[in-house]
PDB file of C-alpha atoms and ligand atoms in Angstrom:
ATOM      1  CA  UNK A 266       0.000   0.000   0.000  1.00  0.00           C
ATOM      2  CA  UNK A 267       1.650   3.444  -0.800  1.00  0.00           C
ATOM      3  CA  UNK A 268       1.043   6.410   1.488  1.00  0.00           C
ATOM      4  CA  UNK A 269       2.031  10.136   1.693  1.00  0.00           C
ATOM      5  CA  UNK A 270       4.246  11.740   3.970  1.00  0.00           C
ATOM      6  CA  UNK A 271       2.589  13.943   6.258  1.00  0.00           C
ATOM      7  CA  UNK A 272       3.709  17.551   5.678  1.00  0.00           C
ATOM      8  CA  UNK A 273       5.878  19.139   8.217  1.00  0.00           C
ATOM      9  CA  UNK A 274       3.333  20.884  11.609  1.00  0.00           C
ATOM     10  CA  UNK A 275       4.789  22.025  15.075  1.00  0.00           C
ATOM     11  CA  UNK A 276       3.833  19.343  16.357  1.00  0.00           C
ATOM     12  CA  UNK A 277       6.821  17.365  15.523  1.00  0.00           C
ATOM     13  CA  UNK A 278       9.070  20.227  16.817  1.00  0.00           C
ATOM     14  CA  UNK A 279      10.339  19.728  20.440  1.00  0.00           C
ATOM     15  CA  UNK A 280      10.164  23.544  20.699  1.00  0.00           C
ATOM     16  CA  UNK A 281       5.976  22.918  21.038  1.00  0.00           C
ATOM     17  CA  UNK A 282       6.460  20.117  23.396  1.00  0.00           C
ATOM     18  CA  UNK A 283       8.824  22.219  25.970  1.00  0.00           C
ATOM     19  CA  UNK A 284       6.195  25.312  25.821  1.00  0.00           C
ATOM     20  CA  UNK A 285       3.043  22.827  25.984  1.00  0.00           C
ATOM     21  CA  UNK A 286       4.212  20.544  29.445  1.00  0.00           C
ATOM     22  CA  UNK A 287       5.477  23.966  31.086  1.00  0.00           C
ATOM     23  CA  UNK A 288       2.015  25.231  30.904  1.00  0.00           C
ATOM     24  CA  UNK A 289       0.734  21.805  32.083  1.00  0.00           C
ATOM     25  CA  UNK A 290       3.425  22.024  35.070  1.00  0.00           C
ATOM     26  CA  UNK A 291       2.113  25.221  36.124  1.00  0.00           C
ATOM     27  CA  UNK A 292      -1.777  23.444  35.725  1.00  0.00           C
ATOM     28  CA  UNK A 293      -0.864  20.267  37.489  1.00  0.00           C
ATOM     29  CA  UNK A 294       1.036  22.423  40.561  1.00  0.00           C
ATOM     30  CA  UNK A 295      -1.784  24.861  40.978  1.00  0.00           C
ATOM     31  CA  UNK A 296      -4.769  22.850  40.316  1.00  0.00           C
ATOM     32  CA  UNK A 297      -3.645  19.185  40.278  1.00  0.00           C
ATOM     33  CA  UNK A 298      -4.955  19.009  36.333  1.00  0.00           C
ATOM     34  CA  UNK A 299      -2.718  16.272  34.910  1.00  0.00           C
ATOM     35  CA  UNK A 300      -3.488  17.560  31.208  1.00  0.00           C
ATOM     36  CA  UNK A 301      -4.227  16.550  27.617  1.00  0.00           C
ATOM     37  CA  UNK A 302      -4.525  12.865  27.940  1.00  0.00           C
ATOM     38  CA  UNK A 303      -3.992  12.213  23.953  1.00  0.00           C
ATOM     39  CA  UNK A 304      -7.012  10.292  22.138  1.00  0.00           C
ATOM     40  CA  UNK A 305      -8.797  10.426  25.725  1.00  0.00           C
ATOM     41  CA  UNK A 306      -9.565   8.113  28.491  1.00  0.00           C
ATOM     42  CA  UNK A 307     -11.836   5.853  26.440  1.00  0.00           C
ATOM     43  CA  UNK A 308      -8.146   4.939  23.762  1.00  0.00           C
ATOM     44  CA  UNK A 309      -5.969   4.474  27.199  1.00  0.00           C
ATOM     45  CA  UNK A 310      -8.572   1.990  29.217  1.00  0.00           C
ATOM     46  CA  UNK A 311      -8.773  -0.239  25.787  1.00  0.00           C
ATOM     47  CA  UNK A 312      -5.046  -0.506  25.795  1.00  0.00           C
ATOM     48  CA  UNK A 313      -4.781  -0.860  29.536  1.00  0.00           C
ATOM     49  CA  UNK A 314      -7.466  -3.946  28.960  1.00  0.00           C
ATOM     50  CA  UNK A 315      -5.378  -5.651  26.574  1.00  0.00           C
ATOM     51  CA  UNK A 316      -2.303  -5.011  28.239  1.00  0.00           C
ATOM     52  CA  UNK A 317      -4.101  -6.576  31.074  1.00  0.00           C
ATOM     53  CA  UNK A 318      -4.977  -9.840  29.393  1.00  0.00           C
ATOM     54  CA  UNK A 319      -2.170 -10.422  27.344  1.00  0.00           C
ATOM     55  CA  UNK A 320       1.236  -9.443  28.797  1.00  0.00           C
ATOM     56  CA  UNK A 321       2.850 -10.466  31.755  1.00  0.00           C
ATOM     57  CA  UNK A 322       2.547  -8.236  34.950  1.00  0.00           C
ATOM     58  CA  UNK A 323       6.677  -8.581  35.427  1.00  0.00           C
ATOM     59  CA  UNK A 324       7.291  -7.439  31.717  1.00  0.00           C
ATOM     60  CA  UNK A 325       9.767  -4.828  31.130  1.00  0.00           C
ATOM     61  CA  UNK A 326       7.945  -2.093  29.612  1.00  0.00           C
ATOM     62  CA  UNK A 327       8.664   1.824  28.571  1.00  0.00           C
ATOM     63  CA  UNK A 328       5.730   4.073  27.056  1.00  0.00           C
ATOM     64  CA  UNK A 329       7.938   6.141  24.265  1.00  0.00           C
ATOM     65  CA  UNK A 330       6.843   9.742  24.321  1.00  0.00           C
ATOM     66  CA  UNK A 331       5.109   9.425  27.778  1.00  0.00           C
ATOM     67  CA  UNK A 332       4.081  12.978  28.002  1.00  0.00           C
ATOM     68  CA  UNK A 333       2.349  13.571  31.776  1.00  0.00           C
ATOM     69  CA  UNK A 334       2.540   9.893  32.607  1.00  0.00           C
ATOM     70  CA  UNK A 335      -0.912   8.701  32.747  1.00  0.00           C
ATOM     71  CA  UNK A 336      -0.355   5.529  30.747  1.00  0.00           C
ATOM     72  CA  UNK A 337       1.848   4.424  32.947  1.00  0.00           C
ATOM     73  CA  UNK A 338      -0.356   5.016  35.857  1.00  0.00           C
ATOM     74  CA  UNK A 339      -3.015   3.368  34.878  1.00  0.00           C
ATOM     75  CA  UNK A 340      -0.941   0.698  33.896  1.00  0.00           C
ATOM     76  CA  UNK A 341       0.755   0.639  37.323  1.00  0.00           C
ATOM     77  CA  UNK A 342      -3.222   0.674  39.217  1.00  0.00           C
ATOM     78  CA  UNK A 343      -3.394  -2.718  36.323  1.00  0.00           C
ATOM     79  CA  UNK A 344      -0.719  -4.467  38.739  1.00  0.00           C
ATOM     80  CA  UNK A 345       2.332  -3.566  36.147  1.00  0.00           C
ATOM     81  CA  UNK A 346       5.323  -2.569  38.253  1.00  0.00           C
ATOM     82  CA  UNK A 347       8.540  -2.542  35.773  1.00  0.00           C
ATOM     83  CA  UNK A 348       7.376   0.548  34.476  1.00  0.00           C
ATOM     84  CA  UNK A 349       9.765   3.215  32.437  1.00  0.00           C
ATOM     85  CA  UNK A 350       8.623   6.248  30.519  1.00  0.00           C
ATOM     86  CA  UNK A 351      10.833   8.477  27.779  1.00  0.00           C
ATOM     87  CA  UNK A 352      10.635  11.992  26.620  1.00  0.00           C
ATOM     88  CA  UNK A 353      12.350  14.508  24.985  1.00  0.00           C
ATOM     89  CA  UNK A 354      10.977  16.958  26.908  1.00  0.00           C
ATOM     90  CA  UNK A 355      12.227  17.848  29.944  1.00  0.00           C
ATOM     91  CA  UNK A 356       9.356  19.234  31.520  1.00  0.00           C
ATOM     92  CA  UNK A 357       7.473  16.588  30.487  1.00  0.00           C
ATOM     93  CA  UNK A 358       9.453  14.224  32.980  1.00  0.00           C
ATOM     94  CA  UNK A 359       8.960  16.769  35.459  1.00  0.00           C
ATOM     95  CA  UNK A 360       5.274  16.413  35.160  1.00  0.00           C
ATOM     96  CA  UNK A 361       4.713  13.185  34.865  1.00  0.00           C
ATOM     97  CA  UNK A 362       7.535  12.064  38.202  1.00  0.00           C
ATOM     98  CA  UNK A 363       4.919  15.239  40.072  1.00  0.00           C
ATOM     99  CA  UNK A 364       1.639  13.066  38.278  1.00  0.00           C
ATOM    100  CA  UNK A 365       3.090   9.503  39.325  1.00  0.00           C
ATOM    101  CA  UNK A 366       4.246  10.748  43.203  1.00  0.00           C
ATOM    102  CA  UNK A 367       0.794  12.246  43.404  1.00  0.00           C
ATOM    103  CA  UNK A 368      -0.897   9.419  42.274  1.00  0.00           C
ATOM    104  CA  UNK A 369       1.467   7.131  44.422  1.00  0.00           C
ATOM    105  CA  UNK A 370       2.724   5.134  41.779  1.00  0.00           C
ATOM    106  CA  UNK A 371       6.422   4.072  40.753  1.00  0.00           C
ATOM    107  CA  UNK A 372       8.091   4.424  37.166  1.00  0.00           C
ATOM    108  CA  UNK A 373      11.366   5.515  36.135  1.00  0.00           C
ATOM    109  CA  UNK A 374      11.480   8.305  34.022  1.00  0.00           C
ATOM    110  CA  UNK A 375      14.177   9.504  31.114  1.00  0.00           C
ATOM    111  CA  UNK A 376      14.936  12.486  29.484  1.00  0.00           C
ATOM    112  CA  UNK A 377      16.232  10.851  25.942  1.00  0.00           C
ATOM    113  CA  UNK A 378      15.280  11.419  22.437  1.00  0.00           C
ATOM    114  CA  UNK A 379      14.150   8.731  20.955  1.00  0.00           C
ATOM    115  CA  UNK A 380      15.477   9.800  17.185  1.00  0.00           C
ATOM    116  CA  UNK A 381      19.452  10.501  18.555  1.00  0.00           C
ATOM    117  CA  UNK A 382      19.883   8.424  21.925  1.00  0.00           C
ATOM    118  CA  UNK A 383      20.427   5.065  23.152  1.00  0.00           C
ATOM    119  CA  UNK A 384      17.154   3.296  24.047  1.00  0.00           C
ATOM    120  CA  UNK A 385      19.404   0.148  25.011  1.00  0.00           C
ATOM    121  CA  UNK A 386      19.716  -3.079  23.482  1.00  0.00           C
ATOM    122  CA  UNK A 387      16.835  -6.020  23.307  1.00  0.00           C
ATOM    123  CA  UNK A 388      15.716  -4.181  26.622  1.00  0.00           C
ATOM    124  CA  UNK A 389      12.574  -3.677  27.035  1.00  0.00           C
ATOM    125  CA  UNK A 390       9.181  -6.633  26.499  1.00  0.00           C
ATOM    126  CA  UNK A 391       7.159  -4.137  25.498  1.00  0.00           C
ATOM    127  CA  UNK A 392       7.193  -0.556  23.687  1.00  0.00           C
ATOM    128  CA  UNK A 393       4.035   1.905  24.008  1.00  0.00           C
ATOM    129  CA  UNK A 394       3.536   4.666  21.881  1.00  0.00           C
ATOM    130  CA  UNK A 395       0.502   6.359  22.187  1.00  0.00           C
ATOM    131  CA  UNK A 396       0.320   9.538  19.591  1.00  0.00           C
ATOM    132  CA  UNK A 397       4.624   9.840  19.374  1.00  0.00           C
ATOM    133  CA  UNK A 398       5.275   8.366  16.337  1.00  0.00           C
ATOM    134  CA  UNK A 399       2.326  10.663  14.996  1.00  0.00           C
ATOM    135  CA  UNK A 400       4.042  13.281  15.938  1.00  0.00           C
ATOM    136  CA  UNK A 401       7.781  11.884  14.746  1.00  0.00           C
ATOM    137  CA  UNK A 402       5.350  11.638  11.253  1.00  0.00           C
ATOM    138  CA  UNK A 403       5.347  15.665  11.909  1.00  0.00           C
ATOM    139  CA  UNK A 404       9.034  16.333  11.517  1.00  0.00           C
ATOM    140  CA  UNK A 405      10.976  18.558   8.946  1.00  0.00           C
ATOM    141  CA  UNK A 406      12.615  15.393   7.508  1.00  0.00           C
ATOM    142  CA  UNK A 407       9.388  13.259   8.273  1.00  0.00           C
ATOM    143  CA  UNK A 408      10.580  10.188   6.336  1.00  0.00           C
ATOM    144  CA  UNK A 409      14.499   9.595   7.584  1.00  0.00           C
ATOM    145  CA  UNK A 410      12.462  10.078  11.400  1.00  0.00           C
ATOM    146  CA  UNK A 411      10.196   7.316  10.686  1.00  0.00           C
ATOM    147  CA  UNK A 412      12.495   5.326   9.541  1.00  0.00           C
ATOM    148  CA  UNK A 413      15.217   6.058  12.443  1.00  0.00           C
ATOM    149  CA  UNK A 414      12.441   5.705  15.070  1.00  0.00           C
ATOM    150  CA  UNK A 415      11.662   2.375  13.818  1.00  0.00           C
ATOM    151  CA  UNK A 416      15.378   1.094  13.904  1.00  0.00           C
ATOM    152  CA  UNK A 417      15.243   2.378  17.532  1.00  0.00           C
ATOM    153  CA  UNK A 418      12.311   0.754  18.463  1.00  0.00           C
ATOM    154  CA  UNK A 419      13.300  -2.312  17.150  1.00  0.00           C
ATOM    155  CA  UNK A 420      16.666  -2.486  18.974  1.00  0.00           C
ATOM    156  CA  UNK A 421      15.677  -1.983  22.089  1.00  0.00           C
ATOM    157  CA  UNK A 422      13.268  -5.187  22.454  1.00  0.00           C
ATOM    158  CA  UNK A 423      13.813  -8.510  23.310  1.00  0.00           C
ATOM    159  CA  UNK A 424      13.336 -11.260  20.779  1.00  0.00           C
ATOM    160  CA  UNK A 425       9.747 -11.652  21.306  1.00  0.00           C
ATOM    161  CA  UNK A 426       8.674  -8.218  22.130  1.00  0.00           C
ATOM    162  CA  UNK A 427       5.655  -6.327  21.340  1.00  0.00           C
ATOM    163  CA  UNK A 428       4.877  -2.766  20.506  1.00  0.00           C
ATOM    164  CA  UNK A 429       1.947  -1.263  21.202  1.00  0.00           C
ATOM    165  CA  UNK A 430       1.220   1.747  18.507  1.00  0.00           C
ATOM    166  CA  UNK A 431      -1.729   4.226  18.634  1.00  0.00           C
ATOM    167  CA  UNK A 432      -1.815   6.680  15.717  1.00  0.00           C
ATOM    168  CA  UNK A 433      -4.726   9.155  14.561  1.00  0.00           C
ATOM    169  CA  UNK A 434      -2.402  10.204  11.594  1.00  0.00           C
ATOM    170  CA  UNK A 435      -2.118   6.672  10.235  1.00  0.00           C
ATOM    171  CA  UNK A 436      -4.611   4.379   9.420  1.00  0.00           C
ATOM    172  CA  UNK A 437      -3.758   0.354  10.992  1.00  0.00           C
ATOM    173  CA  UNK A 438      -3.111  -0.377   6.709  1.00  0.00           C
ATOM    174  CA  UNK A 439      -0.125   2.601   6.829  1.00  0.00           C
ATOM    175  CA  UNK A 440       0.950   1.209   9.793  1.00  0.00           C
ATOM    176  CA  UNK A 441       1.734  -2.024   8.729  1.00  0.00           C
ATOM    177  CA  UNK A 442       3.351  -1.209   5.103  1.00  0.00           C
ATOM    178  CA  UNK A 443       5.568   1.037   7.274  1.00  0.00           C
ATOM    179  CA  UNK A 444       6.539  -1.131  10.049  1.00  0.00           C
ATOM    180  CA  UNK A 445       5.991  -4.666   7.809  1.00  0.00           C
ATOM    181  CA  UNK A 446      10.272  -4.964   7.284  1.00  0.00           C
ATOM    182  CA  UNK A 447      11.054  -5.100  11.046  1.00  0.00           C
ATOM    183  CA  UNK A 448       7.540  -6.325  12.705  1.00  0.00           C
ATOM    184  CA  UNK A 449       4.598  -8.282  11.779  1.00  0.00           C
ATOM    185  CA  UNK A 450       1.335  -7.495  13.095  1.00  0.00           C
ATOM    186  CA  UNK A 451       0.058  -9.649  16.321  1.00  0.00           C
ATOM    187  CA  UNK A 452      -3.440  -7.974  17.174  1.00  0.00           C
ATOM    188  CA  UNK A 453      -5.497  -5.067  16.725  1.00  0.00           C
ATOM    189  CA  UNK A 454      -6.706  -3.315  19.595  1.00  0.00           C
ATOM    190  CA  UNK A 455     -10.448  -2.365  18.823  1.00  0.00           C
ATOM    191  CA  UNK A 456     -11.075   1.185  18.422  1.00  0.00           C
ATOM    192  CA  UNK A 457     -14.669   3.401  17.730  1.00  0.00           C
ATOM    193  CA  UNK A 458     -15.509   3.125  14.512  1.00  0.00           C
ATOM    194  CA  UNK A 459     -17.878   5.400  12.221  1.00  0.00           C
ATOM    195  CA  UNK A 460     -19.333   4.860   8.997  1.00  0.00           C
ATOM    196  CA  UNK A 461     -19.201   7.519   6.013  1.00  0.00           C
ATOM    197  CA  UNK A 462     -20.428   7.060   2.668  1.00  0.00           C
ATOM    198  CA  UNK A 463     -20.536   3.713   3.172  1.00  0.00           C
ATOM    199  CA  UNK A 464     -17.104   2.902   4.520  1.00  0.00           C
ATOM    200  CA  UNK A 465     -16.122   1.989   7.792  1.00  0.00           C
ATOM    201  CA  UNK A 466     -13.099   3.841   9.192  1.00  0.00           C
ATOM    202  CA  UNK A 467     -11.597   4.669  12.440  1.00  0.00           C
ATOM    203  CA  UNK A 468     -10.447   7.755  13.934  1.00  0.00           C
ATOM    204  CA  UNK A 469      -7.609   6.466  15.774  1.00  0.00           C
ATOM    205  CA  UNK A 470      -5.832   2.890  15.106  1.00  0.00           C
ATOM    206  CA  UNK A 471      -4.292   0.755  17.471  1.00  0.00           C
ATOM    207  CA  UNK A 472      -2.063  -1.686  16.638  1.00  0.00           C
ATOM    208  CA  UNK A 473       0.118  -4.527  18.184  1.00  0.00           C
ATOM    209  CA  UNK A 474       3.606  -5.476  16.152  1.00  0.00           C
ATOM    210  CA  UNK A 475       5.894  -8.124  16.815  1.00  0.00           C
ATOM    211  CA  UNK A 476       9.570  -7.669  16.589  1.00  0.00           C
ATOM    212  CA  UNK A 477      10.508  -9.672  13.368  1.00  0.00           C
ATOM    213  CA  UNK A 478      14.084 -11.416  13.679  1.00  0.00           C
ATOM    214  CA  UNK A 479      16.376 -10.509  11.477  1.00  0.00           C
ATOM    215  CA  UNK A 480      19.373 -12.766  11.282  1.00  0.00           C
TER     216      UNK A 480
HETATM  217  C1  SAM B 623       1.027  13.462  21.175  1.00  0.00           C
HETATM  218  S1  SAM B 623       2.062  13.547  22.578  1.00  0.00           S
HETATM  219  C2  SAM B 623       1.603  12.044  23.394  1.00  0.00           C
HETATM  220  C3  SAM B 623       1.926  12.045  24.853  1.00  0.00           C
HETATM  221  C4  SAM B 623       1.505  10.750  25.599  1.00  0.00           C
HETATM  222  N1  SAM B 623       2.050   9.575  24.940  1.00  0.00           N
HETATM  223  C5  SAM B 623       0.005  10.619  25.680  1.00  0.00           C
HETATM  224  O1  SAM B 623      -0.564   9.700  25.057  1.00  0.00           O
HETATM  225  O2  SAM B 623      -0.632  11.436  26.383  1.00  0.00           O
HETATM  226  C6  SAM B 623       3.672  13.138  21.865  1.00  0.00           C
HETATM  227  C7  SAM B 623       4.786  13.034  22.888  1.00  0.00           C
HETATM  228  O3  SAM B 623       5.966  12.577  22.218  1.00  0.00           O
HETATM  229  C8  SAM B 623       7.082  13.291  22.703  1.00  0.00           C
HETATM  230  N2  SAM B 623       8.113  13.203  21.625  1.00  0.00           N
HETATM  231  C9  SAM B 623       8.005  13.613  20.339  1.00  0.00           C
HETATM  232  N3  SAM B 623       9.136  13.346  19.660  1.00  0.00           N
HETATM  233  C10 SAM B 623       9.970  12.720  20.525  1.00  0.00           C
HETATM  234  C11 SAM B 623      11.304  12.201  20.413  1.00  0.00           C
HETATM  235  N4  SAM B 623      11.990  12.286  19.276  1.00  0.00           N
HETATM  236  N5  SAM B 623      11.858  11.618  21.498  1.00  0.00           N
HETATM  237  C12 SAM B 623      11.169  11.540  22.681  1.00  0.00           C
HETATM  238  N6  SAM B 623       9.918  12.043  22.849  1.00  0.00           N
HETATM  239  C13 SAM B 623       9.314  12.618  21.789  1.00  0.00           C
HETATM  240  C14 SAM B 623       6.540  14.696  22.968  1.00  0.00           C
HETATM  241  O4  SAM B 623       7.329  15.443  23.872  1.00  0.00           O
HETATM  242  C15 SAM B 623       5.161  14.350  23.535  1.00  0.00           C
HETATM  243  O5  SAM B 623       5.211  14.165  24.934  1.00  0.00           O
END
């Protein structure tokens, strides 16, 4: 299936990210509002529930592009406890270490950039991304990102490991042409659905790859 690059926004410039989570630190501290929880509560309990039945609670597991955190505490509240969350934002670790002490939950948090640093080597079980690669899809040079951030991703899980994608720029079709060298699919998460002339599409996709070996 072919596809189009996206077309450069600010959303895939950290500049928008550092200005967005210090607003959101200044929320959280004065009002104990955790923020924009991306694709909304309804996209995070469906992953939480398949998380739930399908991986093991002692899995090694990092949510790429955390944002405020809340991913991982819900996960955590699901009986997860080898938690880790990335961001290139600093102030987004800020918020979401303030988010998981308030909510009284433990994850280790890391300021790293997930298109220039180390993510370590077959790591981590499983890889979340819930709306990062979306906005990776946003850069200046949109397609050498994409294709960076899924080396990354790939090196840094074990063997068998899974990761978890949600995208509203990408339909679960785009996903899989761009992903289908280094992963094969595994699942799809069920999202709402809506019908339009006819067609049945969904607003945001949610997909589960499997690391493909490559020997
Ligand atoms: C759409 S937000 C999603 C936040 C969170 N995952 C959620 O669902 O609420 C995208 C996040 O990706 C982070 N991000 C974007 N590019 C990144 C990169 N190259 N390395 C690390 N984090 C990145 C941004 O700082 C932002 O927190």
């Amino acid at each position: 299936m072919s596809f189009e690059e996206l077309g450069e926004c600010e959303l895939g410039t950290q500049e928008y990210w550092d200005k967005l989570y210090k607003t959101e630190i200044s929320n959280f501290r004065n009002h104990k509002d955790v923020g924009e929880v991306w694709f909304g509560e309804d996209i995070a309990d469906r992953i939480v529930r398949w998380m739930n039945k399908n991986v093991p609670k002692e899995s090694v597991i990092v949510d790429l592009g955390c944002g405020n955190g809340m991913l991982l505490v819900d996960l955590f509240n699901g009986g997860f406890k080898n938690l880790n969350g990335i961001d290139y934002s600093e102030d987004a670790v800020v918020l979401a270490k303030e988010v998981s002490d308030h909510c009284g939950t433990s994850t280790e948090y890391f300021v790293k950039d997930i298109l220039k640093d180390n993510l370590g080597e077959e790591h981590y079980d499983v890889v979340l991304d819930k709306g990062t690669y979306d906005a990776i899809s946003l850069t200046s040079d949109a397609r050498h990102s994409r294709e960076t951030y899924i080396d990354n991703v790939h090196k840094c899980l074990k063997d068998d490991g899974l990761l978890v994608i949600t995208s509203c720029n990408w339909t679960k079709d785009e996903l899989c042409t761009q992903f289908e060298d280094k992963f094969k699919i595994f699942d799809v998460i069920p999202t709402p659905q809506f019908k339009f002339g006819g067609k049945i599409g969904s607003v945001v996709s949610s997909v589960v790859f499997k690391k493909n070996i490559i020997l």
